[in-house]
Amino acid sequence: MPENMRRREFIKILGAGMGGALVGTSFLKGFTPPEGLNASELLKNSTIKKTATYCEICFWKCAGWVYEKDGQPWKIVGNPDDPSSNGRFCPRGTGGLGAYTDPDRLKTPLIRTEERGKQVFREATWDEAFDYIADKMKMISEKWGPECIALFTHGSGGDYFKNLLKAYGSNNIAAPSYAQCRGPREEAYVLTFGEGVDSPERTDLLNSKCIVLIGSHIGENMHNGQVQEFSEAVANGASVITVDPRFSTAASKSKYWLPIKPATDTALLLAWIHVIIEEELYDKEYVEKYTYGFDLLKESVSQNTPEWAYPITTIKPHIIRETAREMGKHVPATIIHPGRHVTWYGDDTQRVRAGAILNALLGSWGRRGGFFVPAKAHLAKYPMPKFPDSHKDWRQAYPGKYPLASLALASGICDATIPTPERDCSFKGWFVYGTNLIQTLPQPEKTIEAIQALELLVVIDILPSEITGWADVILPECTYLERYDDVRVSPARIPTVALRAPAFEPQFNTKPASWMAKELSKRLGLEQYFAWETFEEYLDYQFKSVGTSLEEMKQIGVKKLESDHPIYFLNGEDYEFSTPTGKIELYSTTLAEHGFDPVPKYTAHPEPPEGFYRLLYGRAPMHTFGRTTNNPLLADLMDENEVWVNPKVANKWGLHHQQYVILENQDGKRSNKIRVKVTERIRHDAVYMVHGFGHTQSKMRRSYMKGADDTQLISRVDLDPIMGGTGMRGNFVTFKTEAV
Ligand SMILES: Nc1nc2c(c(=O)[nH]1)N[C@H]1C(S)=C(S)[C@@H](COP(=O)(O)OP(=O)(O)OC[C@H]3O[C@@H](n4cnc5c(=O)[nH]c(N)nc54)[C@H](O)[C@@H]3O)O[C@H]1N2
Ligand SMILES: Nc1nc2c(c(=O)[nH]1)N[C@H]1C(S)=C(S)[C@@H](COP(=O)(O)OP(=O)(O)OC[C@H]3O[C@@H](n4cnc5c(=O)[nH]c(N)nc54)[C@H](O)[C@@H]3O)O[C@H]1N2
Ligand code: SF4
Ligand SMILES: [Mo]
């Protein structure tokens, strides 16, 4: 496929997702030469500086170059040597300069002076802020133990605080990107294949001939390399089967769109497994050689016919058969995409496992067009002492529950912070790095109740997001454009290392998280865990261990390394999977041992009551959650969200396109006002909105009260008994028009 053709398809998918908004760098008014001007003329007398970075606007971490012209920030572009970006940034990454120029940024450390939540702070020096924190940490440690301090984290700089906390004696480190995002997926794949899917995903979309998307809304979910590969597969004629109650951008590129009744995907997946077994569409040799429990699986799905699934899913039996045959036709280059945000209905590990089982039957794990075997650079760790043993962890608050959670649950730590007579170690201190817990954890009242019980809340952020309003101490981080961070070692087909170096001096009185953690370590007697003199020396040490140096990385940004293994299984290769049987477990011995269904079964979920609609949510291509909705460049592209309503429903309620409504859920929780988008693209039993809007923090002036926040309507949570994920799509809303 010629490069320009691929690029056109990529832009088409971008464009479809963005409702025709401009893409590329041209929307960066003020940073790009205006249309019609000869760029080389314009630059003749300019000084240009370029600095290597990797993007922090989302967690795909694309590597790129930041340009400065005549001492002014100019543009950010992708690094062509980077397999995550292939030289192109997505609209959000291109708009990353807006994070730097945002006038609402945090500017100096702040210490709270009135009761928590009132948002009255005084400006403080860094020394004052660190002394305050260190004193409180010591007090908590003496009274309750160091384990009563937890860290919530999302993003590069969280790693330094992880080290600090582990050195202090607490392993209670949680990320909402586990129990509110991809936790069930990782556990389902570990149970089935002995390994997780990881990020960036090990999906070989580039070479797929048939791609099945269960919800995954690629194109709106704008993970760069993935969208590029999807575009290329589409351009190469791959069949796409999209299962989504909404006609997504991906659905518009699909051979089949299955507008499934929400919450019934497991039934469809089981029916597909049934057909694939019944019609012998599976990869027999692969199943024979690598899998365990085929007969048990076959027996378990014997009743799950397409006719059984039809009334549950509303997908007609002949469509279920036809799509199953389409998958079978392309074996093993068929992939059931594992999804990413999979915490939907509480039985998520089982649903994702049903997809994993299909992948196993189709022979796609370890095969071209399925899942490749990723490689990762192995850097030497900068020397530091062993961490002390940590004696208590979050699990003690949940005896016997969520046995297969391999990471701490953010929601679990939050709940365990609310004091109850039964718990001896409620958490007393939180560090919150780069995660806006008020908008990110469901049931925001609970989050606030937990916060009110804390002795110490430290928030490290770049913006005055909602969570900072509750902090005792706010530590203002400089943006990723103003700092070094750890070496990027993303898993991929070929291992790479990438550098993030500061393109600009930190503005105001902001600092990198690496510096903050090191300074705090000195006050806690833990400086041996941050033994580097300068961050440059720390990076150089690691780069040298893989045959490069900081000096070279500044010139090239990304370095490709040699891989030590092929990316697909070799023909007939013996392979030992890291499962108890050493095989791909169609029947999970681990789930059986813990008393869970060893083969997924369909469980029905509550339906919306009369006059209510299931609340679905997702992404917009120009925003990352709520972290970019205040970004001046990206807010220009989309400054509020809309609620998608089917015309039949709009008719019933007398709603017209673009009118404002308030949504109220089954528990009487209300949203901010939100515009109605009347569209056939959503089913009649659900509504849809993009997450990340409806900020309630007035200090984020551009995004304050613009659109609505789905989180405020997520008061019901369906917990995954296997690993504690919080299913968030069991909430139903109705319209309130009189209150707008
Ligand atoms: N209702 C609802 N809840 C959800 C989701 C949903 O769709 N709907 N999605 C879930 C998913 S999939 C995920 S992964 C999580 C993600 O949710 P979070 O973990 O909260 O991640 P973000 O929203 O990206 O975090 C945003 C915070 O990071 C700050 N920030 C940005 N850059 C930096 C930086 O360089 N340094 C520091 N210190 N801070 C920075 C921002 O200002 C903001 O306060 O949310 C989950 N929760
Ligand atoms: N632009 C942009 N891209 C992002 C992000 C971002 O913030 N902005 N965040 C990144 C992160 S951390 C994550 S986790 C991913 C999330 O992106 P995905 O993993 O793709 O998220 P999903 O929850 O699958 O996506 C929502 C889709 O599921 C559909 N859906 C809702 N309910 C059901 C159902 O019951 N069944 C089915 N089959 N479909 C349903 C919705 O209509 C919607 O199209 O996106 C990543 N990419
Ligand atoms: S996908 Fe976009 S926002 Fe995410 S890291 Fe890459 S360029 Fe940045
Ligand atoms: Mo996520």
Tab-separated table of C-alpha atoms in Angstrom, residues 426-629:
chain	number	residue	atom	x	y	z
A	426	SER	CA	-8.450	2.412	56.783
A	427	PHE	CA	-6.184	4.485	54.626
A	428	LYS	CA	-5.086	7.769	56.172
A	429	GLY	CA	-3.028	9.405	53.452
A	430	TRP	CA	-3.323	9.603	49.675
A	431	PHE	CA	-0.921	10.786	47.033
A	432	VAL	CA	-2.752	11.441	43.792
A	433	TYR	CA	-0.595	11.815	40.686
A	434	GLY	CA	-2.155	12.662	37.305
A	435	THR	CA	-5.532	11.165	37.966
A	436	ASN	CA	-8.665	13.183	38.529
A	437	LEU	CA	-10.360	10.754	40.899
A	438	ILE	CA	-13.539	12.831	41.190
A	439	GLN	CA	-14.274	12.289	37.480
A	440	THR	CA	-12.570	8.936	37.144
A	441	LEU	CA	-13.926	6.739	39.917
A	442	PRO	CA	-17.630	5.938	39.770
A	443	GLN	CA	-19.856	7.049	42.658
A	444	PRO	CA	-18.170	10.423	43.204
A	445	GLU	CA	-19.945	10.962	46.557
A	446	LYS	CA	-18.071	7.947	47.896
A	447	THR	CA	-14.775	9.368	46.673
A	448	ILE	CA	-15.513	12.586	48.555
A	449	GLU	CA	-16.575	10.697	51.680
A	450	ALA	CA	-13.267	8.846	51.603
A	451	ILE	CA	-11.312	12.053	51.090
A	452	GLN	CA	-13.029	13.633	54.093
A	453	ALA	CA	-11.703	10.808	56.264
A	454	LEU	CA	-8.061	11.396	55.281
A	455	GLU	CA	-5.297	12.896	57.390
A	456	LEU	CA	-3.327	13.842	54.295
A	457	LEU	CA	-4.193	14.379	50.633
A	458	VAL	CA	-1.365	15.427	48.319
A	459	VAL	CA	-2.249	16.077	44.683
A	460	ILE	CA	0.389	16.390	41.982
A	461	ASP	CA	-1.116	17.855	38.827
A	462	ILE	CA	-0.587	20.413	36.086
A	463	LEU	CA	-4.117	21.862	36.219
A	464	PRO	CA	-6.497	22.831	38.997
A	465	SER	CA	-8.681	19.789	38.186
A	466	GLU	CA	-11.529	18.777	40.537
A	467	ILE	CA	-9.329	16.584	42.727
A	468	THR	CA	-6.972	19.479	43.541
A	469	GLY	CA	-9.904	21.295	45.151
A	470	TRP	CA	-9.921	18.643	47.907
A	471	ALA	CA	-6.167	18.552	48.511
A	472	ASP	CA	-4.261	19.591	51.622
A	473	VAL	CA	-1.203	20.256	49.520
A	474	ILE	CA	-1.076	20.794	45.762
A	475	LEU	CA	2.255	20.227	44.037
A	476	PRO	CA	2.276	21.856	40.585
A	477	GLU	CA	4.077	19.766	38.031
A	478	CYS	CA	5.550	21.298	34.888
A	479	THR	CA	4.109	19.831	31.674
A	480	TYR	CA	5.802	17.024	29.748
A	481	LEU	CA	7.232	19.681	27.402
A	482	GLU	CA	9.244	21.134	30.273
A	483	ARG	CA	10.798	18.034	31.800
A	484	TYR	CA	12.755	14.824	31.459
A	485	ASP	CA	11.028	11.580	32.293
A	486	ASP	CA	11.935	7.920	32.395
A	487	VAL	CA	13.016	6.162	29.226
A	488	ARG	CA	10.004	4.953	27.233
A	489	VAL	CA	10.161	1.188	26.674
A	490	SER	CA	6.852	0.339	24.993
A	491	PRO	CA	6.233	-3.264	23.963
A	492	ALA	CA	6.055	-3.554	20.162
A	493	ARG	CA	7.138	-5.682	17.209
A	494	ILE	CA	10.620	-4.284	17.578
A	495	PRO	CA	11.978	-3.021	20.897
A	496	THR	CA	12.717	0.692	21.084
A	497	VAL	CA	13.820	3.258	23.603
A	498	ALA	CA	12.609	6.857	23.423
A	499	LEU	CA	13.684	10.016	25.192
A	500	ARG	CA	11.629	12.805	26.675
A	501	ALA	CA	13.764	15.907	27.177
A	502	PRO	CA	12.618	19.375	28.207
A	503	ALA	CA	11.850	21.575	25.188
A	504	PHE	CA	11.166	24.618	27.346
A	505	GLU	CA	12.123	25.868	30.791
A	506	PRO	CA	9.415	25.116	33.386
A	507	GLN	CA	7.023	28.045	33.555
A	508	PHE	CA	6.065	29.679	36.860
A	509	ASN	CA	7.128	27.839	39.998
A	510	THR	CA	6.480	24.358	38.583
A	511	LYS	CA	8.794	21.328	38.815
A	512	PRO	CA	9.102	17.783	37.481
A	513	ALA	CA	7.725	14.953	39.614
A	514	SER	CA	11.169	13.303	39.612
A	515	TRP	CA	12.568	16.307	41.460
A	516	MET	CA	9.636	16.407	43.901
A	517	ALA	CA	10.001	12.739	44.862
A	518	LYS	CA	13.757	13.101	45.337
A	519	GLU	CA	13.309	16.180	47.546
A	520	LEU	CA	10.698	14.434	49.651
A	521	SER	CA	12.929	11.378	49.986
A	522	LYS	CA	15.566	13.552	51.654
A	523	ARG	CA	13.099	14.626	54.325
A	524	LEU	CA	12.115	11.012	54.981
A	525	GLY	CA	15.649	9.620	55.176
A	526	LEU	CA	15.119	7.713	51.925
A	527	GLU	CA	17.504	9.546	49.625
A	528	GLN	CA	19.371	6.297	48.863
A	529	TYR	CA	16.407	5.363	46.650
A	530	PHE	CA	17.036	8.445	44.509
A	531	ALA	CA	20.801	8.250	44.367
A	532	TRP	CA	21.301	10.021	41.052
A	533	GLU	CA	22.940	13.451	41.135
A	534	THR	CA	21.120	14.692	38.058
A	535	PHE	CA	18.360	13.196	35.983
A	536	GLU	CA	20.655	13.350	32.942
A	537	GLU	CA	23.058	11.001	34.696
A	538	TYR	CA	20.188	8.637	35.608
A	539	LEU	CA	19.002	8.521	31.987
A	540	ASP	CA	22.475	8.195	30.527
A	541	TYR	CA	23.164	5.184	32.755
A	542	GLN	CA	20.088	3.414	31.411
A	543	PHE	CA	20.622	4.383	27.775
A	544	LYS	CA	24.231	3.134	27.927
A	545	SER	CA	22.983	-0.280	29.029
A	546	VAL	CA	21.318	-0.724	25.629
A	547	GLY	CA	24.159	0.664	23.542
A	548	THR	CA	23.196	4.304	23.236
A	549	SER	CA	23.599	7.429	25.376
A	550	LEU	CA	21.689	10.507	26.375
A	551	GLU	CA	23.795	12.466	23.917
A	552	GLU	CA	22.837	10.218	21.012
A	553	MET	CA	19.183	10.053	22.071
A	554	LYS	CA	18.956	13.830	22.035
A	555	GLN	CA	19.865	13.654	18.355
A	556	ILE	CA	17.622	10.757	17.339
A	557	GLY	CA	14.771	10.675	19.883
A	558	VAL	CA	13.996	6.992	19.257
A	559	LYS	CA	16.344	4.054	18.913
A	560	LYS	CA	15.310	0.720	17.498
A	561	LEU	CA	17.007	-2.266	19.131
A	562	GLU	CA	17.493	-5.876	18.113
A	563	SER	CA	14.746	-8.292	19.084
A	564	ASP	CA	15.721	-11.650	20.546
A	565	HIS	CA	12.698	-13.570	19.252
A	566	PRO	CA	10.436	-13.847	16.198
A	567	ILE	CA	7.093	-12.040	16.450
A	568	TYR	CA	4.987	-15.071	15.452
A	569	PHE	CA	5.071	-18.705	16.551
A	570	LEU	CA	7.101	-20.808	14.161
A	571	ASN	CA	5.277	-23.511	12.259
A	572	GLY	CA	4.597	-26.448	14.567
A	573	GLU	CA	6.701	-24.891	17.331
A	574	ASP	CA	6.265	-26.341	20.805
A	575	TYR	CA	5.221	-23.619	23.151
A	576	GLU	CA	4.712	-23.673	26.892
A	577	PHE	CA	2.034	-21.175	27.970
A	578	SER	CA	2.206	-19.677	31.463
A	579	THR	CA	-1.040	-21.277	32.571
A	580	PRO	CA	-1.376	-24.118	35.090
A	581	THR	CA	-1.751	-26.681	32.263
A	582	GLY	CA	0.941	-25.074	30.073
A	583	LYS	CA	-1.732	-24.827	27.352
A	584	ILE	CA	-4.142	-22.161	26.179
A	585	GLU	CA	-6.984	-22.739	28.611
A	586	LEU	CA	-10.343	-22.845	26.848
A	587	TYR	CA	-11.467	-24.292	30.157
A	588	SER	CA	-9.819	-22.291	32.919
A	589	THR	CA	-8.463	-24.452	35.691
A	590	THR	CA	-7.752	-21.344	37.771
A	591	LEU	CA	-11.340	-20.103	37.559
A	592	ALA	CA	-12.593	-23.594	38.414
A	593	GLU	CA	-10.324	-23.696	41.439
A	594	HIS	CA	-11.737	-20.392	42.698
A	595	GLY	CA	-15.327	-21.465	42.183
A	596	PHE	CA	-15.985	-19.309	39.105
A	597	ASP	CA	-17.373	-20.566	35.785
A	598	PRO	CA	-14.410	-22.190	34.018
A	599	VAL	CA	-16.111	-21.530	30.683
A	600	PRO	CA	-17.983	-18.203	30.356
A	601	LYS	CA	-21.759	-18.296	30.717
A	602	TYR	CA	-24.252	-15.634	29.807
A	603	THR	CA	-25.850	-13.769	32.703
A	604	ALA	CA	-28.709	-11.337	32.096
A	605	HIS	CA	-28.354	-7.777	33.362
A	606	PRO	CA	-31.094	-5.404	34.509
A	607	GLU	CA	-32.920	-3.580	31.729
A	608	PRO	CA	-33.775	0.117	31.767
A	609	PRO	CA	-37.082	0.830	33.524
A	610	GLU	CA	-39.912	2.434	31.514
A	611	GLY	CA	-38.942	5.923	30.390
A	612	PHE	CA	-35.214	5.345	31.075
A	613	TYR	CA	-32.326	4.637	28.691
A	614	ARG	CA	-29.012	2.928	29.324
A	615	LEU	CA	-26.213	5.454	29.699
A	616	LEU	CA	-23.287	4.609	27.395
A	617	TYR	CA	-20.142	6.680	27.130
A	618	GLY	CA	-16.915	6.744	25.136
A	619	ARG	CA	-14.213	8.913	23.582
A	620	ALA	CA	-13.905	11.771	21.118
A	621	PRO	CA	-10.856	11.853	18.837
A	622	MET	CA	-9.762	15.344	19.901
A	623	HIS	CA	-9.870	14.802	23.675
A	624	THR	CA	-8.366	12.527	26.297
A	625	PHE	CA	-10.858	12.089	29.129
A	626	GLY	CA	-11.115	15.354	31.070
A	627	ARG	CA	-7.395	16.042	30.840
A	628	THR	CA	-7.647	17.996	27.570
A	629	THR	CA	-11.070	19.611	27.775
